[in-house]
Amino acid sequence: MAFIAFYIVAIAILVAHFTGWLARHNVEWLVLVLAAAVFPAVIFL
């Protein structure tokens, strides 16, 4: 269930990034947080 929630949040962040919403509201750092959250999974898989 947590994986599904993470997946939904990740998609929402990416959509907001590509539409420019994150840049307009100065929260572009959320993309970096998302990348840092995914990084351990990439290493261990």
C-alpha positions as MATLAB code, in Angstrom:
seq = 'MAFIAFYIVAIAILVAHFTGWLARHNVEWLVLVLAAAVFPAVIFL';
ca = [
       0.000    0.000    0.000;
       2.865    2.380    0.800;
       4.377    1.632   -2.609;
       1.162    2.696   -4.340;
       1.033    5.914   -2.304;
       4.674    6.663   -3.169;
       3.966    5.995   -6.846;
       0.998    8.408   -6.852;
       3.025   11.135   -5.114;
       5.912   10.626   -7.544;
       3.626   10.978  -10.563;
       2.047   14.108   -9.081;
       5.481   15.673   -8.491;
       6.616   14.869  -12.026;
       3.443   16.294  -13.568;
       3.809   19.450  -11.471;
       7.453   19.712  -12.551;
       6.769   19.384  -16.268;
       3.851   21.813  -16.179;
       6.000   24.425  -14.418;
       3.932   24.512  -11.241;
       6.894   23.674   -8.992;
       9.053   26.440  -10.459;
       6.287   29.036  -10.097;
       5.871   28.183   -6.421;
       9.611   27.741   -5.682;
       9.322   24.106   -4.625;
      11.503   22.646   -7.374;
      13.500   20.924   -4.602;
      10.701   18.321   -4.420;
      12.155   16.742   -7.564;
      15.471   16.306   -5.730;
      13.695   14.797   -2.724;
      11.937   12.366   -5.046;
      15.245   11.415   -6.678;
      16.863   10.856   -3.271;
      13.932    8.680   -2.200;
      14.209    6.505   -5.310;
      18.021    6.234   -5.196;
      18.257    3.471   -2.514;
      15.800    1.290   -4.421;
      17.903    1.630   -7.564;
      21.073    0.666   -5.673;
      19.605   -2.425   -3.997;
      17.710   -3.740   -7.015;
];
